[in-house]
Short mmCIF file of C-alpha atoms and ligand atoms in Angstrom, two decimals:
data_model
loop_
_atom_site.label_atom_id
_atom_site.label_comp_id
_atom_site.label_asym_id
_atom_site.label_seq_id
_atom_site.Cartn_x
_atom_site.Cartn_y
_atom_site.Cartn_z
CA MET A 130 147.12 66.52 85.96
CA GLN A 131 147.06 70.31 86.76
CA LEU A 132 144.36 70.96 88.84
CA PRO A 133 141.95 73.62 87.28
CA GLU A 134 142.52 77.01 88.82
CA TRP A 135 138.79 77.65 89.52
CA LEU A 136 138.15 74.90 91.45
CA ALA A 137 141.55 75.55 93.39
CA GLU A 138 140.47 79.03 94.11
CA LEU A 139 136.59 77.24 94.60
CA GLY A 140 138.47 74.56 97.07
CA LYS A 141 139.88 77.66 98.80
CA LYS A 142 136.60 79.63 99.63
CA ARG A 143 134.87 76.96 100.67
CA ILE A 144 137.45 75.65 102.86
CA ALA A 145 138.30 79.73 103.98
CA SER A 146 136.51 80.23 107.33
CA TYR A 147 136.84 77.49 108.77
CA PRO A 148 140.70 76.72 111.04
CA VAL A 149 143.13 75.75 108.25
CA GLU A 150 145.96 77.16 106.11
CA GLY A 151 147.81 76.78 102.79
CA PHE A 152 146.93 75.33 99.89
CA VAL A 153 149.23 71.56 99.02
CA TYR A 154 148.54 70.33 95.51
CA GLY A 155 148.04 66.72 94.37
CA MET A 156 151.38 65.50 92.49
CA GLY A 157 152.71 63.03 89.71
CA PRO A 158 152.32 61.85 86.40
CA GLU A 159 150.32 61.43 84.07
CA LYS A 160 149.43 57.86 83.83
CA PRO A 161 150.69 56.95 87.28
CA LYS A 162 151.10 53.40 88.60
CA LEU A 163 149.38 54.54 91.52
CA MET A 164 146.98 57.40 93.22
CA LEU A 165 147.46 57.55 97.08
CA VAL A 166 144.81 59.73 99.07
CA GLY A 167 145.81 60.90 101.98
CA GLU A 168 144.07 63.33 104.34
CA ALA A 169 145.73 66.68 104.79
CA PRO A 170 148.92 68.71 104.63
CA GLY A 171 150.64 69.57 107.55
CA GLU A 172 153.22 72.08 108.28
CA THR A 173 156.32 70.88 105.72
CA GLU A 174 153.64 70.48 103.32
CA ILE A 175 152.08 73.58 103.32
CA HIS A 176 155.54 75.61 103.27
CA ASN A 177 157.24 73.69 100.62
CA GLY A 178 153.96 72.97 98.42
CA ILE A 179 155.14 69.78 98.12
CA PRO A 180 152.61 66.33 99.07
CA PHE A 181 154.03 64.18 101.75
CA SER A 182 157.45 65.98 102.05
CA GLY A 183 157.42 65.88 106.12
CA ARG A 184 157.79 63.35 108.74
CA ALA A 185 155.72 61.16 107.34
CA GLY A 186 156.78 61.20 103.67
CA VAL A 187 160.20 60.09 104.52
CA GLU A 188 158.05 57.00 106.58
CA LEU A 189 155.38 57.00 102.78
CA MET A 190 158.26 56.64 100.68
CA LYS A 191 159.93 53.72 101.81
CA PHE A 192 156.10 52.28 101.94
CA LEU A 193 156.43 52.60 98.44
CA GLU A 194 160.43 51.50 98.33
CA ARG A 195 159.02 47.98 99.61
CA ALA A 196 155.95 47.76 97.09
CA GLY A 197 158.43 48.78 94.03
CA VAL A 198 157.66 52.08 92.87
CA SER A 199 159.22 55.55 93.75
CA ARG A 200 158.10 58.90 93.96
CA GLU A 201 158.03 59.80 90.22
CA GLU A 202 155.39 56.76 89.18
CA VAL A 203 152.59 57.68 91.67
CA TYR A 204 150.35 60.41 91.92
CA ILE A 205 149.60 62.03 94.98
CA THR A 206 146.87 63.65 97.05
CA SER A 207 145.02 64.32 100.11
CA THR A 208 141.47 64.26 100.49
CA VAL A 209 141.76 67.98 101.91
CA ARG A 210 144.51 70.43 100.41
CA SER A 211 144.93 72.64 103.42
CA ARG A 212 145.89 72.02 107.08
CA PRO A 213 143.74 71.86 109.77
CA TYR A 214 145.69 72.99 113.01
CA LYS A 215 144.22 73.45 116.15
CA TRP A 216 146.09 75.86 118.61
CA GLY A 217 147.93 74.18 122.12
CA GLU A 218 150.38 75.90 123.88
CA LYS A 219 154.14 74.25 123.99
CA ARG A 220 156.45 74.83 126.64
CA THR A 221 159.80 76.69 126.29
CA LYS A 222 163.33 74.91 127.67
CA ASP A 223 162.59 78.34 130.30
CA ASP A 224 158.99 76.80 131.24
CA GLU A 225 157.38 79.57 129.27
CA ALA A 226 154.40 78.47 127.34
CA VAL A 227 153.87 79.80 123.94
CA LYS A 228 151.45 79.36 121.98
CA ARG A 229 151.45 76.78 118.19
CA LYS A 230 149.25 75.26 115.84
CA TYR A 231 149.39 71.42 116.14
CA ASN A 232 147.62 69.44 113.18
CA ARG A 233 144.53 67.84 113.85
CA ALA A 234 142.20 64.77 111.67
CA PRO A 235 139.62 66.91 109.31
CA SER A 236 136.56 68.20 109.37
CA ALA A 237 133.32 66.53 107.45
CA ARG A 238 132.97 70.23 106.67
CA GLU A 239 136.02 70.93 105.44
CA ILE A 240 136.17 67.00 104.11
CA LEU A 241 132.90 68.45 102.31
CA ALA A 242 134.54 71.45 101.08
CA HIS A 243 136.95 69.82 99.44
CA ALA A 244 135.74 66.88 97.96
CA PRO A 245 134.92 68.41 94.18
CA LEU A 246 139.30 68.94 94.09
CA LEU A 247 139.76 64.52 95.16
CA ASP A 248 136.63 63.62 93.03
CA TYR A 249 137.96 65.77 89.36
CA GLU A 250 141.42 64.28 90.18
CA ILE A 251 139.66 60.85 90.80
CA GLU A 252 138.28 60.73 87.49
CA GLN A 253 141.53 62.26 85.57
CA VAL A 254 144.05 60.50 86.59
CA ASP A 255 141.94 57.19 86.49
CA ALA A 256 144.43 55.17 88.62
CA PRO A 257 144.64 51.55 88.06
CA VAL A 258 144.67 51.32 91.55
CA ILE A 259 143.84 53.76 94.30
CA VAL A 260 146.27 54.03 97.71
CA THR A 261 143.93 54.93 100.68
CA LEU A 262 146.62 56.27 103.72
CA GLY A 263 144.53 55.99 106.84
CA ASN A 264 140.58 55.65 107.86
CA ILE A 265 139.59 59.97 106.35
CA GLY A 266 140.69 58.75 103.18
CA LEU A 267 139.29 54.88 103.01
CA LYS A 268 135.59 56.68 104.73
CA ARG A 269 135.65 59.66 102.11
CA LEU A 270 135.47 56.92 99.31
CA CYS A 271 134.35 54.22 100.20
CA GLY A 272 131.59 55.05 103.37
CA PRO A 273 132.02 56.21 106.83
CA GLU A 274 130.87 53.11 107.93
CA MET A 275 134.44 51.02 106.75
CA LYS A 276 137.81 50.95 108.90
CA VAL A 277 141.03 50.84 108.43
CA THR A 278 141.43 48.35 110.46
CA GLU A 279 139.23 46.20 108.64
CA ALA A 280 139.99 46.71 105.48
CA HIS A 281 143.23 46.82 104.88
CA GLY A 282 145.54 44.48 102.60
CA ARG A 283 142.28 43.99 100.18
CA PHE A 284 141.70 44.89 96.23
CA LEU A 285 138.33 46.51 96.74
CA LYS A 286 136.92 46.99 93.16
CA ARG A 287 133.90 48.89 93.83
CA PRO A 288 132.52 52.43 92.82
CA VAL A 289 133.81 55.17 94.72
CA ARG A 290 131.75 58.02 95.97
CA ARG A 291 132.02 61.35 95.33
CA LEU A 292 129.66 65.05 95.34
CA GLN A 293 125.86 64.68 93.69
CA ASN A 294 127.32 68.10 91.78
CA LEU A 295 128.57 70.76 93.02
CA GLU A 296 125.50 72.21 94.42
CA SER A 297 125.18 69.21 96.25
CA SER A 298 126.15 68.68 100.29
CA GLU A 299 125.21 65.02 99.13
CA TYR A 300 127.68 62.33 97.72
CA GLU A 301 126.55 59.67 96.13
CA TRP A 302 128.43 56.21 94.08
CA THR A 303 129.88 56.97 90.61
CA GLU A 304 129.28 54.30 87.34
CA LYS A 305 132.77 53.32 87.61
CA GLU A 306 134.40 50.55 89.29
CA TYR A 307 138.20 51.35 91.09
CA VAL A 308 140.31 48.96 92.02
CA VAL A 309 140.85 50.61 96.15
CA PHE A 310 143.57 48.85 98.11
CA PRO A 311 143.51 50.61 101.69
CA THR A 312 146.05 50.81 104.05
CA PHE A 313 147.24 52.53 107.20
CA HIS A 314 148.41 56.26 107.57
CA PRO A 315 152.79 56.87 107.73
CA ALA A 316 152.14 58.74 110.63
CA SER A 317 150.18 55.92 112.60
CA ILE A 318 153.50 53.97 113.33
CA PHE A 319 154.63 57.22 115.41
CA TYR A 320 151.71 56.42 117.43
CA ASN A 321 151.58 52.28 117.22
CA ARG A 322 154.91 50.59 115.76
CA GLN A 323 153.34 47.74 115.60
CA LEU A 324 151.31 48.53 112.54
CA LEU A 325 154.68 48.45 110.74
CA GLN A 326 154.37 44.99 110.50
CA LEU A 327 151.15 45.77 108.67
CA ILE A 328 151.62 48.46 106.23
CA HIS A 329 154.75 45.91 105.69
CA GLU A 330 152.62 43.26 104.15
CA ASP A 331 150.60 45.39 103.11
CA MET A 332 153.15 46.44 100.18
CA ASP A 333 154.06 43.76 100.33
CA LYS A 334 150.62 42.18 98.49
CA LEU A 335 150.80 45.59 96.35
CA ARG A 336 154.03 45.14 94.80
CA ILE A 337 152.68 42.10 93.62
CA TYR A 338 149.49 43.46 92.31
CA LEU A 339 151.33 45.92 90.82
CA ASN A 340 153.75 42.99 88.87
CA GLY A 341 150.48 41.08 87.97
CA TYR A 342 149.08 44.09 86.90
CA VAL A 343 151.87 45.28 84.27
CA ASN A 344 151.97 41.94 83.43
CA ASP A 345 148.74 41.57 82.25
CA ASP A 346 148.87 45.33 80.68
CA CYS A 347 152.02 44.28 78.37
N1 URA B 591 149.42 63.96 105.89
C1 URA B 591 149.00 63.93 104.38
O1 URA B 591 147.66 63.17 104.81
N2 URA B 591 149.41 64.53 103.52
C2 URA B 591 150.74 65.11 103.96
O2 URA B 591 150.63 65.73 102.71
C3 URA B 591 151.54 65.55 104.64
C4 URA B 591 150.88 64.62 105.51
#
Protein backbone atom coordinates (compact mmCIF):
# COMPACT_ATOMS: atom_id res chain seq x y z
CA MET A 1 0.00 0.00 0.00
CA GLN A 2 1.50 3.28 -1.12
CA LEU A 3 0.28 6.44 0.58
CA PRO A 4 -0.77 8.93 -2.16
CA GLU A 5 1.83 11.69 -2.48
CA TRP A 6 -0.78 14.45 -1.99
CA LEU A 7 -1.73 12.94 1.37
CA ALA A 8 1.90 12.65 2.48
CA GLU A 9 2.42 16.28 1.44
CA LEU A 10 -0.69 17.33 3.38
CA GLY A 11 0.69 15.61 6.49
CA LYS A 12 4.10 17.25 6.08
CA LYS A 13 2.51 20.67 5.64
CA ARG A 14 0.20 20.29 8.64
CA ILE A 15 2.96 19.21 11.00
CA ALA A 16 5.62 21.65 9.75
CA SER A 17 5.08 24.24 12.51
CA TYR A 18 5.72 21.74 15.34
CA PRO A 19 9.10 20.58 16.71
CA VAL A 20 9.36 17.43 14.59
CA GLU A 21 11.75 16.23 11.90
CA GLY A 22 11.77 13.74 9.00
CA PHE A 23 8.96 11.70 7.51
CA VAL A 24 8.64 7.91 7.47
CA TYR A 25 6.12 6.07 5.29
CA GLY A 26 4.23 3.00 6.47
CA MET A 27 5.64 -0.24 5.05
CA GLY A 28 4.33 -3.72 4.33
CA PRO A 29 2.66 -6.09 1.87
CA GLU A 30 -0.77 -5.61 0.26
CA LYS A 31 -2.46 -8.29 2.30
CA PRO A 32 -0.63 -8.34 5.61
CA LYS A 33 -1.36 -10.77 8.43
CA LEU A 34 -1.68 -7.79 10.75
CA MET A 35 -1.11 -4.06 10.96
CA LEU A 36 1.10 -2.54 13.66
CA VAL A 37 0.41 1.01 14.80
CA GLY A 38 3.29 2.55 16.75
CA GLU A 39 3.79 6.01 18.17
CA ALA A 40 6.23 7.99 16.02
CA PRO A 41 9.61 7.32 14.41
CA GLY A 42 12.87 7.93 16.25
CA GLU A 43 16.28 9.10 15.10
CA THR A 44 17.26 5.88 13.30
CA GLU A 45 13.98 5.69 11.37
CA ILE A 46 14.06 9.25 10.06
CA HIS A 47 17.54 8.63 8.67
CA ASN A 48 16.86 5.34 6.89
CA GLY A 49 13.08 5.68 6.31
CA ILE A 50 12.34 2.19 7.70
CA PRO A 51 9.76 2.04 10.53
CA PHE A 52 10.94 0.30 13.70
CA SER A 53 14.52 -0.14 12.50
CA GLY A 54 16.15 1.24 15.67
CA ARG A 55 16.49 -0.12 19.21
CA ALA A 56 12.73 -0.54 19.74
CA GLY A 57 12.53 -2.28 16.36
CA VAL A 58 15.02 -4.94 17.47
CA GLU A 59 12.71 -5.80 20.39
CA LEU A 60 9.63 -5.65 18.16
CA MET A 61 11.12 -8.22 15.76
CA LYS A 62 11.60 -10.63 18.69
CA PHE A 63 7.96 -10.12 19.68
CA LEU A 64 6.79 -10.75 16.12
CA GLU A 65 8.82 -13.94 16.01
CA ARG A 66 7.07 -15.10 19.17
CA ALA A 67 3.71 -14.29 17.52
CA GLY A 68 4.78 -16.40 14.53
CA VAL A 69 5.03 -13.62 11.94
CA SER A 70 7.91 -11.86 10.17
CA ARG A 71 8.45 -8.20 9.26
CA GLU A 72 7.70 -9.06 5.61
CA GLU A 73 4.23 -10.34 6.55
CA VAL A 74 3.04 -7.31 8.50
CA TYR A 75 2.22 -3.71 7.69
CA ILE A 76 4.05 -1.31 10.01
CA THR A 77 3.00 2.27 10.55
CA SER A 78 2.71 4.85 13.30
CA THR A 79 0.31 7.44 14.65
CA VAL A 80 2.67 10.28 13.65
CA ARG A 81 5.19 9.97 10.78
CA SER A 82 7.72 12.54 11.86
CA ARG A 83 10.01 12.40 14.88
CA PRO A 84 8.79 14.63 17.73
CA TYR A 85 11.84 15.96 19.58
CA LYS A 86 12.78 18.19 22.45
CA TRP A 87 16.14 19.81 23.06
CA GLY A 88 18.19 18.62 25.99
CA GLU A 89 21.77 18.67 27.19
CA LYS A 90 24.25 15.87 27.20
CA ARG A 91 27.62 15.86 28.99
CA THR A 92 30.62 14.72 26.96
CA LYS A 93 33.53 12.73 28.40
CA ASP A 94 35.32 16.04 28.96
CA ASP A 95 32.28 17.25 30.92
CA GLU A 96 31.27 19.66 28.18
CA ALA A 97 27.54 20.37 27.80
CA VAL A 98 26.31 19.75 24.25
CA LYS A 99 22.76 20.32 23.08
CA ARG A 100 21.01 17.39 21.43
CA LYS A 101 17.54 16.28 20.40
CA TYR A 102 15.64 13.73 22.47
CA ASN A 103 12.53 11.80 21.46
CA ARG A 104 9.24 12.75 23.09
CA ALA A 105 5.65 11.54 22.75
CA PRO A 106 3.65 13.30 20.01
CA SER A 107 1.17 15.97 21.14
CA ALA A 108 -2.58 15.86 20.41
CA ARG A 109 -2.08 18.49 17.68
CA GLU A 110 0.68 16.51 16.01
CA ILE A 111 -1.50 13.40 16.13
CA LEU A 112 -4.31 15.39 14.53
CA ALA A 113 -1.97 16.74 11.82
CA HIS A 114 -1.23 13.18 10.68
CA ALA A 115 -4.67 11.71 11.37
CA PRO A 116 -5.71 11.67 7.67
CA LEU A 117 -2.67 9.52 6.86
CA LEU A 118 -3.43 6.85 9.43
CA ASP A 119 -7.14 6.92 8.55
CA TYR A 120 -6.27 6.24 4.91
CA GLU A 121 -3.97 3.34 5.77
CA ILE A 122 -6.45 1.72 8.17
CA GLU A 123 -9.10 1.77 5.46
CA GLN A 124 -6.91 0.72 2.54
CA VAL A 125 -4.85 -1.96 4.26
CA ASP A 126 -7.93 -3.41 5.95
CA ALA A 127 -5.82 -5.81 8.01
CA PRO A 128 -7.50 -8.70 9.87
CA VAL A 129 -5.97 -7.43 13.14
CA ILE A 130 -4.65 -4.00 14.13
CA VAL A 131 -2.03 -4.29 16.86
CA THR A 132 -1.56 -0.98 18.69
CA LEU A 133 1.84 -0.58 20.36
CA GLY A 134 1.53 1.55 23.49
CA ASN A 135 -0.97 4.17 24.60
CA ILE A 136 -0.60 6.66 21.74
CA GLY A 137 -1.91 4.35 18.99
CA LEU A 138 -4.50 2.79 21.30
CA LYS A 139 -6.01 6.14 22.37
CA ARG A 140 -5.91 7.49 18.82
CA LEU A 141 -7.93 4.55 17.52
CA CYS A 142 -10.08 3.52 20.48
CA GLY A 143 -10.55 6.73 22.47
CA PRO A 144 -8.65 8.74 25.11
CA GLU A 145 -10.13 6.81 28.05
CA MET A 146 -8.37 3.60 26.96
CA LYS A 147 -5.27 2.45 28.82
CA VAL A 148 -2.80 -0.12 27.56
CA THR A 149 -2.31 -1.48 31.08
CA GLU A 150 -6.01 -2.43 31.17
CA ALA A 151 -6.72 -3.26 27.52
CA HIS A 152 -3.61 -5.19 26.46
CA GLY A 153 -3.94 -8.79 25.35
CA ARG A 154 -7.61 -8.51 24.37
CA PHE A 155 -9.15 -8.73 20.91
CA LEU A 156 -11.49 -5.74 20.71
CA LYS A 157 -13.97 -5.96 17.82
CA ARG A 158 -15.09 -2.38 17.45
CA PRO A 159 -15.24 0.79 15.34
CA VAL A 160 -12.12 2.97 15.42
CA ARG A 161 -11.74 6.74 15.51
CA ARG A 162 -11.11 8.67 12.32
CA LEU A 163 -11.26 12.35 11.38
CA GLN A 164 -14.77 13.51 10.45
CA ASN A 165 -13.34 14.92 7.23
CA LEU A 166 -10.07 16.40 5.98
CA GLU A 167 -10.89 19.90 7.20
CA SER A 168 -12.18 18.83 10.60
CA SER A 169 -10.36 18.59 13.91
CA GLU A 170 -13.02 16.27 15.38
CA TYR A 171 -12.94 12.50 15.35
CA GLU A 172 -15.87 10.19 14.64
CA TRP A 173 -16.32 6.42 14.82
CA THR A 174 -16.03 4.29 11.67
CA GLU A 175 -19.10 2.34 10.65
CA LYS A 176 -16.93 -0.68 10.05
CA GLU A 177 -15.73 -2.76 12.99
CA TYR A 178 -12.05 -3.69 13.20
CA VAL A 179 -10.27 -6.16 15.43
CA VAL A 180 -7.88 -4.16 17.61
CA PHE A 181 -5.32 -5.95 19.77
CA PRO A 182 -3.55 -3.54 22.15
CA THR A 183 -0.14 -4.36 23.54
CA PHE A 184 2.75 -2.40 25.02
CA HIS A 185 5.23 -0.38 22.98
CA PRO A 186 8.46 -2.37 22.62
CA ALA A 187 10.47 0.58 24.03
CA SER A 188 8.52 0.26 27.30
CA ILE A 189 10.71 -2.65 28.37
CA PHE A 190 13.75 -0.34 28.43
CA TYR A 191 12.15 1.44 31.40
CA ASN A 192 10.18 -1.43 32.93
CA ARG A 193 11.65 -4.90 32.34
CA GLN A 194 8.66 -6.55 34.06
CA LEU A 195 6.47 -5.71 31.06
CA LEU A 196 8.37 -8.27 29.01
CA GLN A 197 6.44 -11.12 30.61
CA LEU A 198 3.10 -9.43 29.78
CA ILE A 199 4.17 -8.75 26.20
CA HIS A 200 5.19 -12.39 25.80
CA GLU A 201 1.76 -13.49 27.03
CA ASP A 202 0.14 -11.07 24.56
CA MET A 203 2.27 -12.44 21.70
CA ASP A 204 1.28 -16.00 22.60
CA LYS A 205 -2.41 -15.01 22.38
CA LEU A 206 -1.78 -13.30 19.06
CA ARG A 207 -0.08 -16.40 17.68
CA ILE A 208 -3.04 -18.58 18.64
CA TYR A 209 -5.49 -16.06 17.16
CA LEU A 210 -3.57 -15.79 13.87
CA ASN A 211 -3.37 -19.57 13.52
CA GLY A 212 -7.11 -19.81 14.07
CA TYR A 213 -7.76 -17.01 11.64
CA VAL A 214 -5.69 -18.64 8.91
CA ASN A 215 -7.41 -22.00 9.46
CA ASP A 216 -10.90 -20.46 9.36
CA ASP A 217 -10.02 -18.74 6.12
CA CYS A 218 -8.85 -21.92 4.37
N1 LIG B 1 8.57 3.84 17.71
C1 LIG B 1 7.55 3.90 16.84
O1 LIG B 1 6.43 4.00 17.26
N2 LIG B 1 7.85 3.78 15.55
C2 LIG B 1 9.10 3.62 15.07
O2 LIG B 1 9.30 3.51 13.86
C3 LIG B 1 10.14 3.58 16.02
C4 LIG B 1 9.85 3.69 17.33
